Coordinates of C-alpha atoms and ligand atoms in Angstrom, one line a residue:
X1 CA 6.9 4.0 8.4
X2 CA 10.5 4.7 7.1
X3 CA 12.8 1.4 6.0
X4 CA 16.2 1.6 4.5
X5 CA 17.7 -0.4 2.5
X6 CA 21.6 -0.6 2.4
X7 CA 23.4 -2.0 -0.6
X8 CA 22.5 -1.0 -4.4
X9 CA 22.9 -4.1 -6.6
X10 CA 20.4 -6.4 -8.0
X11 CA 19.7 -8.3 -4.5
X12 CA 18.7 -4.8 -2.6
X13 CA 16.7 -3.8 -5.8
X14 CA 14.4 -7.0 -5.0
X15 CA 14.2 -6.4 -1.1
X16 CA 13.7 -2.3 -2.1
X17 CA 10.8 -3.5 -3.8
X18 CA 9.3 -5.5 -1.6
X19 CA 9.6 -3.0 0.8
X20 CA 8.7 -0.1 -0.8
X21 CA 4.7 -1.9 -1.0
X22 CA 4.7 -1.0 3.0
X23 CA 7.2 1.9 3.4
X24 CA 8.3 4.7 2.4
X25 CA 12.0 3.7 1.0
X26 CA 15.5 5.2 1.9
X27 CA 18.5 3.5 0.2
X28 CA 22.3 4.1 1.5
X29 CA 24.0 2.5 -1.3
X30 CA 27.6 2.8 -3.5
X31 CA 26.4 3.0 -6.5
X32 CA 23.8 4.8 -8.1
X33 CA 21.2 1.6 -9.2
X34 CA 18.4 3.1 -10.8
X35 CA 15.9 1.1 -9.5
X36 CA 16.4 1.6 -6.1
X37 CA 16.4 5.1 -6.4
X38 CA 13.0 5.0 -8.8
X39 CA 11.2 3.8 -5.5
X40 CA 13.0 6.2 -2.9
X41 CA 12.0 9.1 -0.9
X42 CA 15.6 10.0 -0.6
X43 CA 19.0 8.2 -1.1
X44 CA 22.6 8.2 -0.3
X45 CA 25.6 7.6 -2.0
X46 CA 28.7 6.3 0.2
X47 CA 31.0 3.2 0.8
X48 CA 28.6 1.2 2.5
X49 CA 31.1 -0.6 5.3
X50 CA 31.9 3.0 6.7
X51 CA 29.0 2.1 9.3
X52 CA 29.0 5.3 11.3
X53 CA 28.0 6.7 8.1
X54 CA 25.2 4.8 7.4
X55 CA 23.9 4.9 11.0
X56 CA 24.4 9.0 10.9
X57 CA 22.5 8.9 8.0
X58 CA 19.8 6.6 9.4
X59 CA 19.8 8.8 12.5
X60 CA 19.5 11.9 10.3
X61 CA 16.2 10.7 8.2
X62 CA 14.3 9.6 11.3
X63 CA 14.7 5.7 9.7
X64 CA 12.3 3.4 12.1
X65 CA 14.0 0.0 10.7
X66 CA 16.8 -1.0 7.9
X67 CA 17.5 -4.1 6.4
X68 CA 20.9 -4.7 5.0
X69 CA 21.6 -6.6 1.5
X70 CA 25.3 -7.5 1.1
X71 CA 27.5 -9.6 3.7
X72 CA 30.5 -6.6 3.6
X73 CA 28.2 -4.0 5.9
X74 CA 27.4 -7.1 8.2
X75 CA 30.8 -7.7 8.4
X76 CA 31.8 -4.6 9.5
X77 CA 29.3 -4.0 12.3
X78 CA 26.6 -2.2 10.5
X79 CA 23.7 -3.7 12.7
X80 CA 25.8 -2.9 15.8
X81 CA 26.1 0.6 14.9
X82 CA 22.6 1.5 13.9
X83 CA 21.4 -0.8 16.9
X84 CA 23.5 1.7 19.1
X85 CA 21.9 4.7 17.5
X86 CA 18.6 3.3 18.0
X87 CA 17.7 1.9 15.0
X88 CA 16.4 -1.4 14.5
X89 CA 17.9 -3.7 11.7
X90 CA 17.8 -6.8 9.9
X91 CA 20.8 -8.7 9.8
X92 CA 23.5 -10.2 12.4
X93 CA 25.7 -8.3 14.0
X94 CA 29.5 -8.5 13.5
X95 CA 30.0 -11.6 15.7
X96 CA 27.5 -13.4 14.5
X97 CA 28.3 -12.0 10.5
X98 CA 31.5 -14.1 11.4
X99 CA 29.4 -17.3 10.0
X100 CA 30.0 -16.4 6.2
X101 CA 33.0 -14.0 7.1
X102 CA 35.0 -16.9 8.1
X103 CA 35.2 -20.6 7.0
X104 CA 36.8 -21.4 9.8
X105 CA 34.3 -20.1 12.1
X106 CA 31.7 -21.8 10.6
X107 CA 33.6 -25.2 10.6
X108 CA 34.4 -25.2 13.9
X109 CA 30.9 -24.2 15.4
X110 CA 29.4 -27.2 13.2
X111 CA 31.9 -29.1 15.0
X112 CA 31.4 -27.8 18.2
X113 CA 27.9 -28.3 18.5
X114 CA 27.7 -31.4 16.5
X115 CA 25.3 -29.8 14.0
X116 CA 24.3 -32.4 11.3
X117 CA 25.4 -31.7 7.3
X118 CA 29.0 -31.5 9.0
X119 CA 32.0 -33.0 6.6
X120 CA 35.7 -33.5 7.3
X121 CA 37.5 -30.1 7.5
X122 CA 41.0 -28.8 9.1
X123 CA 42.0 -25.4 9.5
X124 CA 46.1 -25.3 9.0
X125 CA 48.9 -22.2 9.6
X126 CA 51.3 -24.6 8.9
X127 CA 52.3 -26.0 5.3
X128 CA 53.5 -29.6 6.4
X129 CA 50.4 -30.2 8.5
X130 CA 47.9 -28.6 5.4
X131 CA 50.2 -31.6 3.3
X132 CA 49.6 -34.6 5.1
X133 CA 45.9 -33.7 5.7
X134 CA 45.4 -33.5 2.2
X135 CA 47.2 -36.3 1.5
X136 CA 45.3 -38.4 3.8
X137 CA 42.1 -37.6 1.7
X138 CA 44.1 -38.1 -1.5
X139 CA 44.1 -34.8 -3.1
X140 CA 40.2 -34.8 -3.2
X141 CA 39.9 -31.6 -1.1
X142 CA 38.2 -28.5 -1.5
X143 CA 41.3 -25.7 -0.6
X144 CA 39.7 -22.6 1.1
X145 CA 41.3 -19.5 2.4
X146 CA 39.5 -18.8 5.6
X147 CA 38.2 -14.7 5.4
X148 CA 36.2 -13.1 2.4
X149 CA 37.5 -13.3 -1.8
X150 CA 34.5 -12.8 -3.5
X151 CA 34.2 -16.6 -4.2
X152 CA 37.3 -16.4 -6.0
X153 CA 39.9 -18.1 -3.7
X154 CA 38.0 -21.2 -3.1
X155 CA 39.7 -24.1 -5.0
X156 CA 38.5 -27.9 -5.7
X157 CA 40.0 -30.9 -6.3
X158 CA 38.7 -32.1 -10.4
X159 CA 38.3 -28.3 -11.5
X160 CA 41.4 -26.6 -10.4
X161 CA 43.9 -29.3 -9.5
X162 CA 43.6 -32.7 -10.1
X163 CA 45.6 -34.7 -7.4
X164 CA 47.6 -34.0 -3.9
X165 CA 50.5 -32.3 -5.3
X166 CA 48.1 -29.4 -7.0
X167 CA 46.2 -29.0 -3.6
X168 CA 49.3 -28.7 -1.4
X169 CA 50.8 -26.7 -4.0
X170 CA 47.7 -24.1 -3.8
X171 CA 47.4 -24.1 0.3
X172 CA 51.2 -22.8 0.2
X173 CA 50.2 -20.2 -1.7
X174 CA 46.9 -19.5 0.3
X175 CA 49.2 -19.6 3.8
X176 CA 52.4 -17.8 2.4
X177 CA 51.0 -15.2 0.8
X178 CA 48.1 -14.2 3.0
X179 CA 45.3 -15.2 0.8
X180 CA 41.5 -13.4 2.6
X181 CA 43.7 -11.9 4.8
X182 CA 44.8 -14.3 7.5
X183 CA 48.0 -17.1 7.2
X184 CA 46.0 -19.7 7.3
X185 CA 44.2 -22.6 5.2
X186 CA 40.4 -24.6 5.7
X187 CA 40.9 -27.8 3.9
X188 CA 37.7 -29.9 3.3
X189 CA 36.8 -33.3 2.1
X190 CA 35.3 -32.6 -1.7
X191 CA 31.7 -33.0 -1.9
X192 CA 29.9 -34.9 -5.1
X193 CA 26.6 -34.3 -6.1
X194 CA 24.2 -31.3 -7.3
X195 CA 24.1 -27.9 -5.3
X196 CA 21.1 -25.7 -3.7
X197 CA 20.5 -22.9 -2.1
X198 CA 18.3 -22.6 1.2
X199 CA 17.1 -19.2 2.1
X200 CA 16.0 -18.5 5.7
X201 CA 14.0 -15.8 7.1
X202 CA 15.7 -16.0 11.1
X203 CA 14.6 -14.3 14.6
X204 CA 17.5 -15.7 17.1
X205 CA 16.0 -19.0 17.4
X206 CA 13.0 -19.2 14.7
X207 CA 13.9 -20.3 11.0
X208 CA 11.7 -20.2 8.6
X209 CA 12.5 -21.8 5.3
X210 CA 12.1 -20.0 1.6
X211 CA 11.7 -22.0 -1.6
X212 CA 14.6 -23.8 -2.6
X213 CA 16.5 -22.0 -5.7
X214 CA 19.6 -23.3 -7.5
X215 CA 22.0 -20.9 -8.6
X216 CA 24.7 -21.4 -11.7
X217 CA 27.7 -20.1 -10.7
X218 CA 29.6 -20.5 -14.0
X219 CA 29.7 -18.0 -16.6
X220 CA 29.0 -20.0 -19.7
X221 CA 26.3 -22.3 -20.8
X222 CA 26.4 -26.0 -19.5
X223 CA 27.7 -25.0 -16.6
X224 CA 30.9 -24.0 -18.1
X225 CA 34.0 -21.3 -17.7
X226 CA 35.6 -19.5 -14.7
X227 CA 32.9 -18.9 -11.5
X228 CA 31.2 -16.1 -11.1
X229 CA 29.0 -14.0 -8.5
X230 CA 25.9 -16.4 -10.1
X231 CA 24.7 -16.3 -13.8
X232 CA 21.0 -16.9 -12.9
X233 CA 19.0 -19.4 -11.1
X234 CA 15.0 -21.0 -11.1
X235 CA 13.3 -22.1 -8.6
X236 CA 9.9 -24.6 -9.0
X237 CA 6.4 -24.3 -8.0
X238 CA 6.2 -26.7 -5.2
X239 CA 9.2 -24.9 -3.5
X240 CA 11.8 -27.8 -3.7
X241 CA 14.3 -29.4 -6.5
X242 CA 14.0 -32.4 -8.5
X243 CA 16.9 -33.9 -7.2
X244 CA 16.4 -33.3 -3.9
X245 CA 13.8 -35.1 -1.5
X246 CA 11.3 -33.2 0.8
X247 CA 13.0 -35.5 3.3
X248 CA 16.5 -33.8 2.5
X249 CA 15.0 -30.2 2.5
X250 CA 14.0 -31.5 5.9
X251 CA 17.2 -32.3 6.7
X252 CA 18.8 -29.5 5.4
X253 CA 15.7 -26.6 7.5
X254 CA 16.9 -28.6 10.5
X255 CA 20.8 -28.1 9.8
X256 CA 19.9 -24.5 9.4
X257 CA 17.6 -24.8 13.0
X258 CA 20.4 -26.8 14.9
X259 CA 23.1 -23.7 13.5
X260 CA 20.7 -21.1 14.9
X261 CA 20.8 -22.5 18.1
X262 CA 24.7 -23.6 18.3
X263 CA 25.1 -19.6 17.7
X264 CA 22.7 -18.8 20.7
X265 CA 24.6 -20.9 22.8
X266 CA 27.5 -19.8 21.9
X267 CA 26.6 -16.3 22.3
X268 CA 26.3 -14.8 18.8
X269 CA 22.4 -15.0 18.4
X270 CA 21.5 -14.7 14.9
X271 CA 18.6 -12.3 13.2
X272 CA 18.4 -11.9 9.9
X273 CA 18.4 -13.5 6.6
X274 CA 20.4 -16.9 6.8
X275 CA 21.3 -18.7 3.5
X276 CA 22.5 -21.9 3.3
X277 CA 24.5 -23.2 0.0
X278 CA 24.4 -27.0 0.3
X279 CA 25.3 -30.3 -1.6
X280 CA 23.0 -33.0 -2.4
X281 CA 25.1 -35.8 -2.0
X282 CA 24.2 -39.5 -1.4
X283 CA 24.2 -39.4 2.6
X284 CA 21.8 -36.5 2.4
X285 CA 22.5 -32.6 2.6
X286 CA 25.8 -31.3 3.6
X287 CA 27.0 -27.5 4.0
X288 CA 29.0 -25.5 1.6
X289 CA 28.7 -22.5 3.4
X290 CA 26.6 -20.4 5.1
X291 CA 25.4 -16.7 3.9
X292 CA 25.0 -14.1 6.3
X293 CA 22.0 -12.5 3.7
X294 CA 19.8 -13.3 1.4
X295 CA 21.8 -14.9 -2.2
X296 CA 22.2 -12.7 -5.2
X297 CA 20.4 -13.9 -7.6
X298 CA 18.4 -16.2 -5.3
X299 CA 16.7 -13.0 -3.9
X300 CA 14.6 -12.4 -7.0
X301 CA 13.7 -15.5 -6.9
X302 CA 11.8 -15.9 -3.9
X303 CA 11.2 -12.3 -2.7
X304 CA 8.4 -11.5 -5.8
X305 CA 6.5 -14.8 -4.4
X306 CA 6.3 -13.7 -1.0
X307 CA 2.7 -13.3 -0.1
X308 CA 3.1 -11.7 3.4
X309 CA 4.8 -8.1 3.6
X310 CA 8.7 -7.9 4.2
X311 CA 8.0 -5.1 6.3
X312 CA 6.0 -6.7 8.7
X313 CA 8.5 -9.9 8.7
X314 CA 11.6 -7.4 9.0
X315 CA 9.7 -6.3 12.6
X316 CA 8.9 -10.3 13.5
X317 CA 12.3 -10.7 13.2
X318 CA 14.5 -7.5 14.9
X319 CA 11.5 -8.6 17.9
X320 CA 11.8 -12.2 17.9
X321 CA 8.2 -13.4 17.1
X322 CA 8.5 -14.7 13.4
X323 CA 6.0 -16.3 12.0
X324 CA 5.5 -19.0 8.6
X325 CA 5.6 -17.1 5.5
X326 CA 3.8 -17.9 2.6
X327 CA 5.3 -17.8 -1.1
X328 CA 3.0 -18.4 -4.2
X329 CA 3.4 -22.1 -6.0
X330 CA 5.1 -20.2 -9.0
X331 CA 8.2 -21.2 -10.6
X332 CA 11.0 -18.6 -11.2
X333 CA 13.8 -18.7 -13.5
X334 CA 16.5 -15.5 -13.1
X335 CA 18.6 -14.9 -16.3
X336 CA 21.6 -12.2 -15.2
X337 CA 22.8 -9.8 -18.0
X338 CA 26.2 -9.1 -17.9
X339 CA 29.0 -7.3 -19.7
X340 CA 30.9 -8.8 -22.6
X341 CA 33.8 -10.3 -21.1
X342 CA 32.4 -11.1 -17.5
X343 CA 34.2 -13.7 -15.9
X344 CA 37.4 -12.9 -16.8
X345 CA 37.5 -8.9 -18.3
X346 CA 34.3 -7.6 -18.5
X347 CA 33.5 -4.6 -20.9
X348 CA 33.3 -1.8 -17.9
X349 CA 31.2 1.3 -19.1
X350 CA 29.5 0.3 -22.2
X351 CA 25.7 1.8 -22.7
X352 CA 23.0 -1.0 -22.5
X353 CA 19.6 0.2 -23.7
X354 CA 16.4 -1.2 -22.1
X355 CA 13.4 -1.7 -23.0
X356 CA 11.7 -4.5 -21.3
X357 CA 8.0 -3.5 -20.0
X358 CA 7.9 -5.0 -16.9
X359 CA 4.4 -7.2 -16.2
X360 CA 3.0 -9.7 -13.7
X361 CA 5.1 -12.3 -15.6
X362 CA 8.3 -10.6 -16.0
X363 CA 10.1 -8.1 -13.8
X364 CA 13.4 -6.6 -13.9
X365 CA 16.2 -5.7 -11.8
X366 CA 19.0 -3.3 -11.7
X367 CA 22.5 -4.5 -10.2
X368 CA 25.4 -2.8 -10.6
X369 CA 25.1 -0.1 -13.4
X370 CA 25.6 3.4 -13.5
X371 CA 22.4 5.3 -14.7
X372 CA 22.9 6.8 -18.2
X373 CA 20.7 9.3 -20.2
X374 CA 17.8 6.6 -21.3
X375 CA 20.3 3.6 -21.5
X376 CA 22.3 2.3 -18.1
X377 CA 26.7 1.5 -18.5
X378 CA 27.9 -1.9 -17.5
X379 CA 30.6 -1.8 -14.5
X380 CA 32.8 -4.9 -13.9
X381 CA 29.8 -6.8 -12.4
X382 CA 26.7 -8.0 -13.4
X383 CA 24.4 -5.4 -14.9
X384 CA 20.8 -6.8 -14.6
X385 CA 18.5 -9.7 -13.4
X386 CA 15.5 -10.5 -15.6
X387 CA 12.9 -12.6 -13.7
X388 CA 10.6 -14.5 -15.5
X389 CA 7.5 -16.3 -13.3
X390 CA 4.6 -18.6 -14.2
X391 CA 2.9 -21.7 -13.0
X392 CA 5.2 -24.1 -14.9
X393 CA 9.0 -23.2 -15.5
X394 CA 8.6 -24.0 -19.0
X395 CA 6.7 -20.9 -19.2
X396 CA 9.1 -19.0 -16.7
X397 CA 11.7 -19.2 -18.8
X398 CA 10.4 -18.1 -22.0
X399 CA 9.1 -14.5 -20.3
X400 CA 12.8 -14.3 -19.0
X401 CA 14.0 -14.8 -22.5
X402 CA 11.3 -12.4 -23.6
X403 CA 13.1 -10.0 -21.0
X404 CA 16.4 -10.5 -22.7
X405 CA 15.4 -9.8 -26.1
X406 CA 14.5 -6.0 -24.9
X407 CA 18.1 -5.6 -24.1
X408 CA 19.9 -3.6 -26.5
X409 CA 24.0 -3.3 -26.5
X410 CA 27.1 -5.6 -25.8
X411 CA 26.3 -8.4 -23.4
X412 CA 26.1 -12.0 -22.7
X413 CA 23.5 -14.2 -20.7
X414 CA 23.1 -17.8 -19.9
X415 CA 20.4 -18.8 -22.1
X416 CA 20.0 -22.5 -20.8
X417 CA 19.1 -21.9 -17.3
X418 CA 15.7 -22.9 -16.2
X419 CA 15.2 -24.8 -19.4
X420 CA 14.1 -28.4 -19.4
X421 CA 17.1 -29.3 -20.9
X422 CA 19.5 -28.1 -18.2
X423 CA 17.3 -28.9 -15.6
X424 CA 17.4 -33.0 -16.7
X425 CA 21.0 -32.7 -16.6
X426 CA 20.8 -32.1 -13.2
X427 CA 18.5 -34.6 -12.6
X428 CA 21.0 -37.3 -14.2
X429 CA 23.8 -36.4 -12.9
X430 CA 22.0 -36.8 -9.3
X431 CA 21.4 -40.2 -10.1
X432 CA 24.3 -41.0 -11.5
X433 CA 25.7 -39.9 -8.2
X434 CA 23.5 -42.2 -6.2
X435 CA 24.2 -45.0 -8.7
X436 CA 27.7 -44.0 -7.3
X437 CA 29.5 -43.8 -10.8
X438 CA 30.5 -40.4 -10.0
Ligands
AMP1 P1 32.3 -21.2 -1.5 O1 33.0 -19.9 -1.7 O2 32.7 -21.9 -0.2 O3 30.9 -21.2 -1.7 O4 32.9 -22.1 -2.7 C1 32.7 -21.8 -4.0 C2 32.3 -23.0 -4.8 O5 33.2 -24.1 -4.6 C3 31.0 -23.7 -4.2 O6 29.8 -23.1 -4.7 C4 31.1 -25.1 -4.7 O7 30.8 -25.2 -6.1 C5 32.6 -25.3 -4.6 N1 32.9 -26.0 -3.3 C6 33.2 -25.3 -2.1 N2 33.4 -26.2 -1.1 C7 33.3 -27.5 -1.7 C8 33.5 -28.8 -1.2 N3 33.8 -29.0 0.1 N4 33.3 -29.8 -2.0 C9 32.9 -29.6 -3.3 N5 32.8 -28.4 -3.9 C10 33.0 -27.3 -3.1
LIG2 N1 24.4 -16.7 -5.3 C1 25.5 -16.8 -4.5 C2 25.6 -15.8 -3.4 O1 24.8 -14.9 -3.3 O2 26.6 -15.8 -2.7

């Protein structure tokens, strides 16, 4: 059987493994990430949204399914064109992509079909209306332009302006000059409380839930400095959060369930890998946003614990038949090393040496680094994800910091995450939420 894997960072290293127990591997990918290509019959190296491309090369190696990594390829009709060549693939097509391509898609569908989690939103072209909106909630918005900036253009009320004037001043800017590529603005209500990520293996109308991971989207330690793509993340052993109740993750699996079906109905029937970012707050789980793939780094996370082969579930769910999966009680924590600088200007092209023996306990993932001669050079983006596991995240963490220390050359990581010390902060401030004092 032949499976190809589009997309070369950190994310697709940890499907490519997975897949690569079952398969025999064929990447299509930007960049050359050693890894990927460690575990392939044969690779190739292109711009990963010309689709054509991709589904010529699928065509071309006699590929029998593909499952695509990053939201980008999805966007750009990726599954449509190697669906119309004949090969089967995991991951929405276009239409349906449109759930993490645009805010205000998602918004209004929620709104539509009266899917649970929703919060108070508008979408605005025009200035004056964006204005009184925001001044109706007080400035305590979260100011969103409505297509695709890398997490960049999203702006909230507290961290990057602290009353109406700052918001209205920002949505100018996002509807004037064009900000993701449309002249228009999503305004939402600002959401309190602690964030977490819900991963979803989906088959058009079955979902079934992955173990909950929190990300840490900041680039310096206690959660700190400009956002990033994701510093790291842990998950626990019993597959949910300390601050949040198996009655919310409920909640939150059946937001997930009710958006499936809202896109059925509406005629975008989703397959794929649905991720859900949400917000513990004190009425229960609400949507940030929802991925249109599996989270980078929440993929490490939960792929390694998979029991059941991702080739097998990649055919439940490009035939509609999916069935539960089971993940090991482990914990995880993910520790991302990245160039000196990242976050605001990251050291491109400087040699990292590694030399981390991967084990049962520890594994290792390339993202986006060129391959060297016995050493790997840092781009702009995060270089690579060490993943510590164990039965008790105490432990996880300390083989991810083991990982670290292997790492020779100039880099930075997030050494709190996953320790007991962050994760109690999180705790408190969920209960200092509930108390309402925040
Ligand atoms: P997004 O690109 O939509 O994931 O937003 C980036 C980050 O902004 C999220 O991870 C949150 O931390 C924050 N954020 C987005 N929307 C809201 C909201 N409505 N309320 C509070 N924080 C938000
Ligand atoms: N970890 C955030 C993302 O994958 O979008």
């Amino acid at each position: 059987m032949k499976a190809m894997i589009v997309g070369g960072g950190a994310r697709e290293h940890a499907i490519a493994k997975k897949l690569a127990e079952d398969a025999e591997l064929y990447a299509f990918m930007s960049n050359v990430n050693p890894g990927i290509v460690e575990l392939c019959k044969d690779h190739m190296i292109g711009k990963e949204t010309e689709v054509d491309a991709v589904a010529g090369y699928a065509t071309k190696m006699g590929i029998d399914i593909a499952f695509i990594g990053p939201e980008a390829p999805l966007g750009a009709g990726v599954v449509d064109a190697l669906e119309e060549a004949g090969v089967p693939a995991v991951g929405p097509k276009a239409g349906a992509a449109r759930l993490e391509i645009s805010k205000s898609f998602m918004r209004d569908l929620m709104a539509e079909y009266e899917v649970p989690g929703a919060i108070r939103y508008g979408v605005f072209s025009d200035t004056n209306a964006a204005a009184a909106f925001i001044t109706e909630l007080n400035g305590r918005v979260a100011v969103k332009p409505v297509g695709l900036t890398g997490g960049k253009g999203v702006k909230v009320w507290g961290d990057h302006f602290q009353n109406s004037a700052g918001a209205i001043h920002y949505a100018k800017e996002v509807i004037d000059t064009c900000i993701g590529g449309s002249r228009s603005v999503v305004i939402e209500e600002c959401l309190t409380g602690e964030e977490f990520t819900l991963q979803a293996f989906v088959d058009g109308k079955n979902v079934i839930p992955m173990p909950l991971v929190q990300d840490h989207k900041r680039a310096y330690e206690g959660d700190r400095g400009p956002n990033t793509g994701g510093m790291g993340s842990y998950s626990m052993p019993d597959g949910i959060l300390p601050f949040v109740p198996q009655e919310d993750v409920d909640k939150a699996v059946e937001i997930m369930r009710k958006t499936v079906e809202a896109m059925a109905e509406s005629g975008n029937e989703y397959k794929g890998i649905l991720y859900g970012q949400f917000m513990e707050t004190v009425d229960g789980p609400k949507v940030i946003e929802f991925n249109v793939r599996f989270g980078d780094p929440e993929a490490m996370n939960v792929l390694p614990l998979l029991e059941d082969s991702l080739l097998e579930i990649s055919w439940q769910i490009v035939e509609g038949r999916l069935e539960p999966a089971k993940f090991r009680p482990k914990a995880t924590v993910v520790k991302y090393v990245v160039p000196k600088g990242y976050g605001t200007d990251p050291l491109e092209g400087s040699p990292l040496k590694v030399d981390t023996p991967e084990t049962t306990d520890l594994m290792l993932f390339y993202a986006s680094v060129n391959a060297g001669n016995g050493f790997v050079l840092t781009t702009r983006s995060r270089s690579l994800g060490i993943l510590g596991i164990a039965d008790r995240i105490q432990d996880a963490e300390k083989h991810a910091e083991a990982g670290l220390s292997g790492i020779d050359g100039e880099f930075f990581a997030r050494h709190d995450i996953g320790t007991m010390e962050a994760i109690q902060r999180k705790i408190d401030h969920m209960a200092r939420v509930r108390k309402g004092l925040e």
